[in-house]
Amino acid sequence: VSAFGVIRPRDGGGPRVAWRDGEHELDLAAALGDGVFAQPSLNALMARGPQAWADARGRAREAVAAGTAETHDAAGVDALLPFAVADYVDFYSSLEHATNLGRMFRPDAEPLLPNWRHLPVGYHGRAGTVVVSGTPVRRPHGQSRAPGAPAPSYGPSRRLDIELELGLVIGTPSSLGEPVPGDRALDHVFGAVLVNDWSARDLQAWEYVPLGPFLGKSFATSISAWVTPLDELDAVRVALPPQEPEPLHYLRTEPWAWDVALEVELNGEVVSRTSARHLYWNAAQQIAHLTVNGASLRTGDLLASGTISGPGREQRGSFIELTWNGAEPLTVGGEERTFLRDGDEVVLRGRAGDVELGEVRGRIEP
Amino acid sequence: VSAFGVIRPRDGGGPRVAWRDGEHELDLAAALGDGVFAQPSLNALMARGPQAWADARGRAREAVAAGTAETHDAAGVDALLPFAVADYVDFYSSLEHATNLGRMFRPDAEPLLPNWRHLPVGYHGRAGTVVVSGTPVRRPHGQSRAPGAPAPSYGPSRRLDIELELGLVIGTPSSLGEPVPGDRALDHVFGAVLVNDWSARDLQAWEYVPLGPFLGKSFATSISAWVTPLDELDAVRVALPPQEPEPLHYLRTEPWAWDVALEVELNGEVVSRTSARHLYWNAAQQIAHLTVNGASLRTGDLLASGTISGPGREQRGSFIELTWNGAEPLTVGGEERTFLRDGDEVVLRGRAGDVELGEVRGRIEP
């Protein structure tokens, strides 16, 4: 891990910005003596722009290398939610994920809807229920309608799922009314987090027409405590074949993706291995699309990729896909498993070449 | 108007919290000498809870009545965005609006989808592009697909519309994992604003499956500069007939609504008159639903009702309804009109008995 975060030492003191290198966490407020680090969130640093981010990282690395600054052992601090989330946007940019869900829910129709290859479909999620890795996730209650039932019923979700996603965190804001062109989009991005967009599939299936997911998602979204600077992903940038059909002009880029290796672990057992390279729409295209209507970016916006699934069965980023809507259970810990049970713990991990991304961990509570 | 807001005097000085009574605006930071009013938003006051809100209002009214405090003339100040928006949720709670849109877009099917009478359908909008009344609205560009066209094209929206809504502003937060019961829901509400949820119908129609509206809405949402305390709506609370079918237990209330009279004005001419009493789902039900899955409320959450349309043709809260998708133009200023043109100015007004709600004004720029 080489990343920014916010820590609170267990032996006392308030939250402050930290730089993590491996298992060591450097208190930047103490080491660098700048008020921008004596904050309970990264937002003030994020708003300062790319030069400030690079400077902070450079000085942090020097301090760690020189051994001149005290570091905390990771076990001695709590890592807090690293930034105040402004708006949370969730895209739907994996071709395999969108195709899998289309096949399951509309078996007699084209799995991809007509707009999917023309624009990065997305929607707004609930920013106020984004929580940091380690926060327990309480199983949500709500309405769902059993297949064939005449009316809905109320109860705990029986189809609780995960979504494995890569999230980008906006640092530099943009202005209302001024679209951000794709070739400038990454200038606004402070860094990357892993995202588990917990999903109650039964609530979602009943509620989502015509305005999209709401309570099926809004009970919790977990992110890693550490935000990896975007530069760390440069080493794993890969070219992709051209998109077909060619997108409209504002979405044209040389096609590329980040080959960030990703894993899903259920109760200590890896159940999926995939990569962010399987995303069809890349981050530059997502940001160009999000702002083409003049919508502004704010410091703290979280843009999640949507569930990342690869072409293989073991490369799927949700249990609804891994178990084909529950029809093809996985064997985990010697048991047949479909959706999440109380007590289950899910950990998402990521790696960009030599650099580990912070994990996202969550346990289901009743 | 009897409402809280945030003003900046044109003759200098920073933003501060104000109380407006009619055309007079009392600078509460100066009059009451409490730091909670020396703020660029109402959020600090909102977080203090109902007793603090009532106290502030009582003291403000005393100061105005006694003539002991200097007031600003409304013409001498700029009224700013009154609160920092946390999450913006938009419901879809008017039976007539949902039915009208269903008839237009799915003429051969039941106009209401199966879930509509069982839960207050809603979704998250973009909090970062909520703007205060008077902010110009730039016509959004984006993708749409003309009827019968094989592929989408890019350009300015040709079907720019309004949505007339009533918005509630959350003051007291709730805890993650703890649903707010309907009979406690209004305790969390600081006050009400008018909302114009500008909508680009052509962008929305192409993008919205399967995850809901996104760029068709996110370019701007305008709210009134003045937040009317919820108590001011008590006088216009009306009982309604029972809902059919009876909702699930967590949504049961004695059915009621606020009879807030509402108007839409285009270029100085009133084109619609309706009332918030036409909403099928009330605010207590909306909040109980929003939190039933454990989602928390934050200070600054904006909950909009969805477009408010009544049963009569002149009671519809959007141009797509008033002109039946453009097929039945209105005559305004001697001209046939359907969707909004550059230069058009729309003003929404509301009145709860004797109390005017602050207006929402916006002009379309190219």
XYZ file of C-alpha atoms in Angstrom:
732
model
C 0.000 0.000 0.000
C 1.252 3.476 -0.972
C -1.672 5.697 -0.238
C -3.236 8.593 1.638
C -5.709 8.064 4.436
C -7.022 9.436 7.712
C -5.999 7.767 10.963
C -6.763 8.095 14.642
C -4.116 6.608 16.932
C -5.643 4.303 19.531
C -3.479 5.796 22.230
C -5.186 9.167 21.897
C -5.321 12.241 19.692
C -7.678 13.390 16.966
C -7.929 12.242 13.392
C -5.203 13.389 11.011
C -4.029 12.736 7.466
C -1.498 9.957 7.020
C 0.628 8.439 4.312
C 0.864 4.669 4.343
C 3.853 2.787 2.979
C 3.429 -0.926 3.510
C 2.538 -1.489 7.155
C 3.833 1.895 8.336
C 1.655 4.938 8.606
C 3.207 8.356 8.737
C 1.306 11.101 10.545
C 1.602 13.905 7.992
C 0.274 16.568 10.342
C 3.251 15.925 12.638
C 5.817 15.135 9.949
C 5.113 17.971 7.521
C 3.620 20.590 9.835
C 0.991 21.867 7.419
C -2.579 22.500 8.593
C -3.946 20.790 5.515
C -2.973 17.489 7.173
C -4.443 18.281 10.595
C -7.897 17.443 9.309
C -10.434 14.666 9.741
C -10.609 14.132 5.962
C -8.449 14.346 2.851
C -10.751 16.903 1.262
C -8.619 19.972 1.974
C -5.569 18.281 0.448
C -7.647 16.967 -2.432
C -8.911 20.464 -3.261
C -5.338 21.805 -3.578
C -4.698 20.024 -6.870
C -2.161 17.670 -8.463
C 0.998 19.609 -7.614
C 0.124 19.615 -3.909
C -0.668 15.891 -4.008
C 2.660 15.081 -5.657
C 4.543 17.307 -3.211
C 2.880 15.683 -0.202
C 3.668 12.233 -1.480
C 7.268 13.107 -2.269
C 7.861 14.635 1.159
C 6.142 11.716 2.874
C 8.347 9.208 1.086
C 11.453 11.172 1.941
C 10.466 11.284 5.594
C 9.794 7.554 5.684
C 13.052 6.760 3.859
C 15.109 9.035 6.086
C 13.550 7.553 9.195
C 13.309 11.082 10.578
C 9.616 10.912 11.334
C 7.771 8.670 13.716
C 5.496 6.161 12.043
C 2.573 4.303 13.536
C 2.229 0.587 13.192
C -0.992 -0.153 11.276
C -2.213 -2.195 14.217
C -2.068 0.830 16.518
C -4.414 3.124 14.634
C -7.948 3.159 13.355
C -8.219 4.078 9.704
C -11.275 6.304 9.215
C -13.401 7.171 6.194
C -10.690 8.967 4.208
C -12.766 11.704 2.615
C -16.155 13.353 2.912
C -18.123 11.998 -0.028
C -19.739 14.755 -2.099
C -21.796 12.949 -4.759
C -21.562 9.209 -5.274
C -22.011 8.068 -8.875
C -22.111 4.405 -9.768
C -21.466 3.415 -13.367
C -22.321 0.128 -15.070
C -19.289 -0.163 -17.285
C -18.500 -3.883 -17.417
C -19.816 -5.478 -20.599
C -19.779 -8.934 -19.011
C -21.679 -7.778 -15.911
C -24.351 -5.948 -17.912
C -24.666 -8.939 -20.245
C -24.912 -11.441 -17.399
C -27.665 -9.470 -15.662
C -29.517 -8.994 -18.945
C -29.422 -12.745 -19.605
C -30.739 -13.542 -16.138
C -33.529 -10.959 -16.043
C -34.578 -10.736 -19.682
C -33.853 -14.250 -21.009
C -35.918 -13.777 -24.171
C -34.441 -10.452 -25.234
C -31.100 -8.972 -26.246
C -29.126 -8.949 -23.009
C -27.678 -5.471 -23.592
C -30.101 -2.553 -23.750
C -29.817 -0.282 -26.846
C -28.005 2.555 -25.065
C -25.293 0.452 -23.409
C -22.637 0.568 -26.163
C -23.278 4.272 -26.814
C -22.758 5.747 -23.365
C -21.442 4.752 -19.936
C -24.733 4.125 -18.134
C -24.672 5.372 -14.556
C -26.804 6.710 -11.726
C -26.447 8.491 -8.421
C -26.151 6.513 -5.197
C -26.430 7.612 -1.567
C -23.289 9.473 -0.490
C -24.345 9.549 3.167
C -24.128 5.786 3.600
C -20.647 5.310 2.178
C -18.669 3.707 5.017
C -15.051 2.740 5.544
C -13.705 -0.798 5.326
C -14.364 -2.737 8.516
C -17.741 -1.158 9.228
C -20.270 -3.943 9.907
C -23.133 -4.136 7.422
C -26.562 -4.670 8.904
C -28.807 -6.827 6.717
C -31.425 -4.425 5.311
C -35.171 -4.876 5.675
C -37.660 -3.751 3.114
C -40.219 -4.635 0.506
C -39.856 -7.348 -2.051
C -42.264 -9.444 -4.055
C -41.762 -13.179 -4.274
C -42.056 -14.686 -7.778
C -45.746 -15.140 -8.575
C -46.952 -13.412 -5.389
C -49.804 -10.929 -5.890
C -48.425 -8.366 -3.437
C -45.116 -7.461 -1.817
C -44.113 -8.414 1.694
C -41.799 -6.867 4.275
C -38.784 -8.568 5.788
C -35.006 -8.922 5.834
C -33.332 -9.198 2.450
C -32.808 -12.817 1.436
C -30.640 -12.027 -1.537
C -27.878 -9.925 -0.086
C -24.984 -9.522 -2.495
C -21.759 -7.651 -3.133
C -20.503 -5.657 -6.082
C -16.755 -5.559 -6.717
C -15.852 -2.118 -8.059
C -12.978 0.295 -8.520
C -13.742 3.847 -7.384
C -12.166 7.167 -8.365
C -12.062 10.126 -6.025
C -12.341 13.630 -7.469
C -9.833 16.152 -6.156
C -9.980 19.210 -8.383
C -13.516 20.495 -8.958
C -14.934 21.682 -12.285
C -17.364 24.516 -13.017
C -21.113 24.226 -13.499
C -21.993 24.515 -17.168
C -18.520 23.521 -18.403
C -18.066 19.940 -19.600
C -14.718 18.295 -18.822
C -13.210 16.893 -22.030
C -11.994 13.309 -21.891
C -8.352 14.236 -22.430
C -8.439 16.454 -19.320
C -10.595 14.189 -17.181
C -7.859 12.452 -15.201
C -6.428 15.812 -14.101
C -9.392 16.014 -11.730
C -8.823 12.616 -10.114
C -7.003 12.440 -6.780
C -6.822 8.671 -6.527
C -8.463 5.278 -6.469
C -10.254 3.187 -3.847
C -11.811 -0.247 -3.849
C -15.588 -0.270 -3.509
C -18.060 -2.889 -2.330
C -21.481 -1.674 -3.411
C -23.571 -4.007 -1.226
C -26.833 -4.868 -2.973
C -30.104 -6.388 -1.769
C -31.225 -8.018 -5.006
C -34.779 -8.770 -3.844
C -35.436 -5.180 -2.738
C -33.824 -3.867 -5.918
C -35.824 -6.098 -8.283
C -39.144 -4.841 -6.895
C -38.369 -1.151 -6.567
C -36.190 -0.291 -9.540
C -38.686 0.537 -12.290
C -38.759 3.165 -13.642
C -36.284 5.322 -11.698
C -33.490 2.884 -10.870
C -31.980 1.288 -7.737
C -32.716 3.010 -4.440
C -33.112 1.095 -1.148
C -31.556 -2.023 -2.652
C -28.235 -0.165 -2.561
C -28.529 2.760 -0.149
C -28.103 0.851 3.143
C -24.295 0.737 2.786
C -21.434 1.125 0.329
C -17.986 0.226 1.682
C -14.720 1.744 0.471
C -11.105 1.091 1.320
C -9.568 3.329 3.962
C -6.599 4.150 1.716
C -6.714 6.254 -1.428
C -4.030 5.254 -3.905
C -2.643 8.184 -5.930
C -3.629 7.872 -9.556
C 0.001 7.866 -10.741
C 0.438 4.477 -9.100
C -1.874 3.041 -11.732
C 0.251 4.317 -14.653
C 2.339 1.153 -14.624
C -0.683 -1.044 -15.268
C -2.325 1.003 -17.992
C -3.056 -1.234 -20.974
C -4.365 -0.548 -24.472
C -7.600 -2.182 -25.570
C -9.106 -2.930 -28.984
C -11.367 -0.227 -30.486
C -14.927 0.061 -29.226
C -17.695 -0.978 -31.592
C -19.605 1.077 -32.550
C -17.259 4.033 -32.364
C -18.575 6.334 -29.627
C -19.785 9.879 -30.247
C -16.955 12.431 -30.449
C -17.010 13.515 -26.811
C -16.396 9.906 -25.722
C -13.541 9.121 -28.111
C -10.210 8.137 -26.569
C -7.543 5.660 -27.540
C -9.146 2.744 -25.705
C -7.297 1.885 -22.522
C -7.920 0.385 -19.105
C -6.103 -0.177 -15.845
C -5.040 -3.784 -15.353
C -5.721 -3.716 -11.619
C -5.916 -7.307 -10.372
C -8.938 -7.842 -8.124
C -10.086 -10.584 -5.770
C -13.219 -11.391 -3.800
C -12.772 -13.396 -0.631
C -15.695 -14.953 1.282
C -14.861 -16.131 4.804
C -11.191 -16.374 3.922
C -11.607 -18.217 0.624
C -11.056 -16.539 -2.742
C -14.185 -16.955 -4.881
C -13.383 -14.621 -7.774
C -10.269 -13.218 -9.478
C -10.684 -10.591 -12.143
C -9.194 -7.305 -13.386
C -10.337 -3.756 -13.977
C -9.096 -4.204 -17.552
C -12.427 -5.880 -18.279
C -14.232 -2.530 -18.037
C -15.552 -1.425 -21.427
C -15.830 2.284 -20.597
C -12.767 3.864 -19.051
C -12.467 6.603 -16.447
C -11.860 9.389 -18.974
C -15.027 8.435 -20.816
C -17.038 8.213 -17.599
C -15.996 11.708 -16.528
C -16.530 13.187 -20.003
C -20.022 11.697 -20.007
C -20.896 12.721 -16.450
C -20.099 16.360 -17.254
C -21.208 16.640 -20.902
C -24.512 18.179 -19.774
C -22.691 20.822 -17.759
C -22.841 19.006 -14.403
C -19.914 20.034 -12.222
C -17.451 17.857 -10.310
C -16.847 18.573 -6.635
C -13.925 17.672 -4.414
C -14.964 14.399 -2.794
C -17.104 13.015 -5.606
C -16.823 9.237 -5.709
C -17.155 7.633 -9.153
C -17.450 3.868 -8.980
C -16.926 1.702 -12.030
C -19.874 -0.615 -11.610
C -19.414 -4.312 -10.907
C -16.321 -5.656 -12.629
C -16.777 -9.067 -14.221
C -14.499 -10.788 -16.686
C -15.448 -13.314 -19.355
C -14.703 -16.376 -17.221
C -17.082 -17.819 -14.683
C -14.565 -17.329 -11.861
C -14.036 -13.707 -12.942
C -17.436 -12.421 -11.903
C -17.731 -9.608 -9.394
C -21.018 -10.439 -7.643
C -22.644 -13.518 -6.140
C -25.705 -13.160 -8.353
C -23.356 -13.758 -11.287
C -21.034 -16.272 -9.615
C -24.041 -18.452 -8.705
C -26.169 -17.550 -11.740
C -28.986 -16.034 -9.675
C -28.618 -18.744 -7.028
C -29.092 -21.657 -9.441
C -25.425 -22.721 -9.457
C -24.121 -22.535 -5.872
C -20.450 -22.123 -5.041
C -18.727 -24.409 -2.598
C -17.129 -22.335 0.162
C -15.845 -23.821 3.402
C -17.271 -27.167 2.320
C -20.788 -25.746 2.025
C -22.970 -24.783 -0.917
C -23.362 -21.011 -0.928
C -25.389 -18.518 -2.981
C -26.222 -15.149 -1.344
C -24.748 -13.786 1.899
C -25.639 -15.146 5.344
C -25.400 -13.355 8.662
C -21.841 -13.611 9.944
C -20.285 -13.856 6.493
C -17.229 -11.696 5.944
C -16.328 -10.409 2.494
C -12.931 -8.907 1.664
C -12.109 -7.253 -1.654
C -8.443 -6.850 -2.577
C -6.674 -5.105 -5.429
C -3.162 -4.868 -6.794
C -1.683 -2.585 -9.452
C 1.601 -4.252 -10.317
C 3.712 -4.037 -7.145
C 1.270 -1.758 -5.359
C -1.461 -3.195 -3.202
C -4.658 -1.211 -2.961
C -6.196 -1.053 0.487
C -8.663 -3.845 1.143
C -12.404 -3.477 1.682
C -13.721 -5.655 4.474
C -17.260 -6.071 5.767
C -19.142 -8.550 7.914
C -22.890 -9.098 7.692
C -24.847 -8.519 10.896
C -28.453 -9.596 11.368
C -42.520 34.782 3.478
C -41.602 33.701 7.033
C -38.464 31.724 6.548
C -34.778 31.176 7.197
C -32.145 31.858 4.568
C -28.588 32.967 3.968
C -27.929 36.484 2.713
C -24.985 38.571 1.594
C -25.568 42.313 1.756
C -24.598 44.014 -1.486
C -22.897 46.803 0.406
C -20.301 44.415 1.805
C -19.807 41.749 4.412
C -19.834 37.970 4.306
C -22.755 35.599 4.138
C -24.834 35.147 7.287
C -28.084 33.525 8.364
C -31.197 35.667 8.111
C -34.856 35.515 9.012
C -37.234 36.907 6.445
C -40.614 38.362 7.345
C -42.313 39.707 4.266
C -39.869 41.981 2.460
C -37.623 42.508 5.481
C -34.631 40.388 6.197
C -33.158 40.314 9.668
C -29.456 39.550 9.986
C -29.560 36.973 12.786
C -25.799 36.990 13.310
C -26.021 40.658 14.262
C -29.414 40.544 15.992
C -28.941 37.437 18.123
C -25.171 37.335 18.505
C -24.799 33.570 18.252
C -22.045 32.053 16.130
C -24.488 29.544 14.663
C -25.844 32.422 12.569
C -22.460 33.736 11.418
C -22.264 30.969 8.840
C -22.536 30.649 5.067
C -25.259 27.996 5.420
C -28.135 27.003 7.684
C -26.587 23.594 8.378
C -25.197 24.413 11.830
C -28.598 25.722 12.944
C -30.346 22.791 11.271
C -28.199 20.285 13.168
C -29.184 21.791 16.532
C -32.711 20.398 16.421
C -36.328 21.547 16.731
C -36.007 23.458 20.008
C -33.186 25.602 18.614
C -35.164 26.262 15.431
C -38.229 27.373 17.390
C -36.109 29.554 19.674
C -34.398 31.251 16.749
C -37.691 31.944 15.042
C -39.286 33.280 18.223
C -36.398 35.612 18.945
C -36.268 36.758 15.338
C -39.944 37.629 15.363
C -39.582 39.508 18.633
C -36.692 41.497 17.240
C -38.610 42.373 14.086
C -41.736 43.296 16.055
C -39.824 45.420 18.545
C -37.998 47.214 15.762
C -34.822 46.888 17.818
C -32.786 45.250 15.110
C -31.746 46.553 11.739
C -33.371 44.801 8.820
C -32.214 44.708 5.236
C -34.531 45.431 2.400
C -34.811 42.339 0.198
C -33.586 44.405 -2.741
C -30.304 45.172 -0.996
C -29.092 41.636 -0.438
C -28.295 38.552 -2.430
C -30.009 35.444 -1.130
C -27.621 32.504 -1.423
C -28.100 28.741 -1.503
C -29.518 28.366 2.009
C -27.965 25.047 2.992
C -25.238 22.670 1.895
C -27.110 19.793 0.290
C -26.059 16.417 1.688
C -27.985 13.828 -0.368
C -30.704 14.830 -2.798
C -33.552 12.316 -3.111
C -36.320 12.809 -5.619
C -39.574 10.923 -5.112
C -42.314 10.266 -7.666
C -45.302 10.598 -5.386
C -48.005 12.211 -7.529
C -50.476 9.629 -8.831
C -51.533 11.925 -11.645
C -47.969 12.642 -12.757
C -46.977 8.957 -12.737
C -50.182 8.058 -14.570
C -49.725 10.793 -17.183
C -46.157 9.726 -17.947
C -47.195 6.070 -18.076
C -49.944 6.885 -20.573
C -47.582 8.839 -22.782
C -44.687 6.374 -22.780
C -46.452 3.026 -22.488
C -49.790 3.658 -24.255
C -50.655 -0.029 -24.576
C -49.988 -1.005 -20.954
C -51.241 -0.183 -17.478
C -49.998 3.361 -16.886
C -48.903 2.679 -13.293
C -46.142 0.135 -12.740
C -46.904 -2.677 -10.228
C -44.821 -1.216 -7.392
C -46.235 2.318 -7.505
C -49.140 1.913 -5.072
C -47.034 -0.161 -2.666
C -44.104 2.165 -2.041
C -43.059 5.770 -2.650
C -40.807 5.267 -5.670
C -37.718 7.475 -5.522
C -34.097 7.789 -6.586
C -31.007 9.820 -5.807
C -30.245 12.977 -7.767
C -27.076 15.057 -7.976
C -26.640 17.144 -4.813
C -23.721 19.117 -6.248
C -25.817 20.803 -8.934
C -28.618 22.043 -6.689
C -28.620 25.821 -7.190
C -30.484 28.723 -5.645
C -33.392 30.533 -7.269
C -32.192 33.074 -9.806
C -29.258 31.024 -11.042
C -29.366 30.889 -14.859
C -29.825 27.413 -16.313
C -27.646 26.561 -19.289
C -29.353 24.321 -21.823
C -27.652 20.943 -21.478
C -26.010 19.068 -24.326
C -25.895 15.334 -24.556
C -26.985 12.174 -26.301
C -30.482 11.446 -27.455
C -31.977 9.210 -30.086
C -34.610 10.584 -32.418
C -37.688 8.361 -32.895
C -36.851 5.694 -35.459
C -33.179 6.689 -35.723
C -30.699 3.784 -35.684
C -28.172 5.558 -33.467
C -28.044 8.444 -31.017
C -26.757 11.905 -31.836
C -25.166 14.676 -29.782
C -26.569 18.160 -29.377
C -28.446 20.613 -27.177
C -31.586 19.277 -25.539
C -34.688 20.043 -27.587
C -37.128 18.953 -24.927
C -36.135 20.998 -21.923
C -38.770 20.894 -19.199
C -39.484 21.777 -15.584
C -40.765 19.753 -12.666
C -42.801 21.554 -9.993
C -41.982 20.006 -6.613
C -42.100 20.626 -2.888
C -38.857 19.815 -1.068
C -38.183 18.982 2.571
C -34.894 19.766 4.253
C -33.569 17.402 6.929
C -32.291 19.051 10.094
C -31.820 16.349 12.721
C -29.841 13.360 11.457
C -30.650 9.707 12.130
C -28.317 6.764 12.747
C -27.127 4.229 10.194
C -28.967 0.947 10.654
C -31.939 2.495 12.476
C -35.112 3.083 10.466
C -37.102 6.217 11.290
C -40.741 5.289 11.985
C -43.377 7.296 10.154
C -44.782 8.834 13.339
C -41.351 10.295 14.190
C -40.378 11.267 10.661
C -41.355 14.931 10.739
C -39.223 15.503 13.860
C -36.228 15.328 11.540
C -37.499 17.960 9.101
C -36.245 21.526 9.402
C -38.457 23.066 6.741
C -39.749 23.218 3.200
C -38.511 24.708 -0.062
C -39.906 24.888 -3.562
C -38.001 22.844 -6.130
C -37.715 23.040 -9.908
C -36.151 19.775 -11.024
C -35.203 20.852 -14.565
C -35.416 17.897 -16.932
C -34.079 17.274 -20.438
C -36.684 14.782 -21.625
C -34.803 13.703 -24.748
C -31.588 12.932 -22.837
C -33.589 11.184 -20.110
C -35.592 8.995 -22.500
C -32.437 7.560 -24.092
C -30.325 7.063 -20.981
C -32.727 5.958 -18.274
C -32.909 2.173 -18.699
C -32.156 0.306 -16.547
C -30.672 2.509 -13.808
C -32.883 5.605 -13.911
C -32.481 9.298 -14.792
C -28.940 10.681 -14.762
C -27.767 13.440 -17.146
C -31.351 14.314 -18.045
C -31.644 15.799 -14.545
C -28.162 16.401 -13.180
C -27.355 19.660 -14.993
C -29.369 21.775 -12.520
C -32.033 21.604 -9.818
C -33.232 24.970 -8.512
C -34.566 25.589 -5.001
C -36.038 28.609 -3.296
C -33.619 30.736 -1.279
C -35.914 30.653 1.767
C -36.644 27.602 3.917
C -40.080 27.786 5.520
C -40.241 26.188 9.000
C -42.350 23.075 8.934
C -44.761 24.438 11.582
C -45.949 27.007 9.055
C -47.512 24.155 7.079
C -49.598 22.924 10.046
C -52.441 25.265 9.149
C -52.845 23.678 5.714
C -52.631 20.023 6.715
C -55.620 18.161 5.304
C -56.906 14.609 5.734
C -57.170 12.389 2.686
C -59.191 9.254 1.928
C -57.510 5.913 2.735
C -54.920 4.572 0.319
C -55.861 1.517 -1.726
C -54.393 -1.015 -1.282
C -53.502 -0.423 2.348
C -49.725 -0.002 2.536
C -47.421 -2.359 4.437
C -47.285 -1.622 8.182
C -44.218 0.605 8.116
C -45.967 2.961 5.671
C -49.269 3.234 7.516
C -50.357 6.698 8.641
C -53.707 8.417 8.827
C -53.565 9.720 5.269
C -52.831 13.423 5.115
C -51.258 16.028 2.874
C -50.268 19.671 2.921
C -52.612 21.854 0.897
C -49.828 24.118 -0.343
C -51.119 26.077 -3.338
C -48.617 26.041 -6.211
C -48.231 27.935 -9.471
C -46.030 27.725 -12.550
C -45.364 30.942 -14.420
C -43.754 31.047 -17.872
C -42.551 34.494 -18.991
C -44.920 36.177 -16.552
C -48.010 34.151 -17.418
C -49.435 31.493 -15.088
C -49.689 28.182 -16.960
C -50.523 25.804 -14.093
C -52.173 26.019 -10.672
C -52.142 22.983 -8.430
C -51.623 21.902 -4.823
C -49.322 19.614 -2.862
C -52.491 17.938 -1.559
C -52.513 15.943 -4.796
C -49.508 13.921 -3.620
C -50.446 10.300 -2.932
C -47.511 9.519 -0.612
C -46.911 11.992 2.190
C -43.666 13.145 3.787
C -43.905 10.768 6.762
C -44.270 7.832 4.410
C -41.407 9.014 2.205
C -39.036 9.268 5.180
C -40.169 5.945 6.675
C -39.511 4.310 3.316
C -36.168 6.012 2.681
C -34.841 4.726 6.017
C -36.555 1.316 6.299
C -33.408 -0.377 4.988
C -31.295 1.316 7.647
C -30.133 4.238 5.484
C -29.386 7.258 7.657
C -30.569 10.847 7.260
C -28.000 13.644 7.362
C -28.404 17.317 8.128
C -28.885 18.920 4.716
C -30.607 16.046 2.956
C -33.102 17.378 0.426
C -36.170 15.217 -0.181
C -38.228 16.397 -3.144
C -41.779 15.211 -3.680
C -41.606 14.498 -7.370
C -43.595 16.496 -9.892
C -46.930 17.583 -8.457
C -49.833 17.267 -10.872
C -53.518 17.434 -10.063
C -56.377 15.759 -11.904
C -57.200 18.747 -14.108
C -55.338 19.608 -17.275
C -54.320 23.026 -15.911
C -53.065 21.387 -12.720
C -50.070 19.631 -14.228
C -46.574 20.342 -12.959
C -44.476 19.888 -16.106
C -44.632 20.993 -19.729
C -44.496 17.421 -20.984
C -47.827 16.914 -19.222
C -49.298 20.361 -19.882
C -48.690 19.904 -23.628
C -49.165 16.118 -23.703
C -45.639 15.402 -24.911
C -45.726 18.422 -27.209
C -48.846 17.336 -29.096
C -51.150 19.923 -27.470
C -49.280 23.235 -27.267
C -50.128 25.943 -24.750
C -50.678 29.514 -25.828
C -48.341 31.797 -23.898
C -47.702 35.409 -24.855
C -49.799 34.863 -27.966
C -47.564 32.028 -29.175
C -47.919 28.271 -29.252
C -45.469 26.777 -26.776
C -44.365 23.242 -25.853
C -40.877 22.820 -24.323
C -38.585 25.608 -23.104
C -36.763 27.986 -25.435
C -33.598 29.958 -24.743
C -34.519 33.140 -22.884
C -37.622 31.667 -21.254
C -38.036 32.426 -17.578
C -39.924 30.051 -15.295
C -41.074 31.027 -11.795
C -42.603 28.591 -9.320
C -44.606 30.015 -6.421
C -46.212 28.462 -3.368
C -48.520 29.535 -0.579
C -49.542 27.770 2.631
C -52.596 29.692 3.773
C -51.333 33.190 4.590
C -47.682 32.239 4.248
C -45.911 32.620 0.943
C -43.129 30.192 0.228
C -40.091 31.706 -1.449
C -40.242 31.580 -5.225
C -37.980 29.576 -7.538
C -36.887 31.512 -10.598
C -34.713 30.427 -13.494
C -33.963 31.646 -17.014
C -32.775 29.381 -19.806
C -29.445 30.310 -21.379
C -28.178 28.804 -24.607
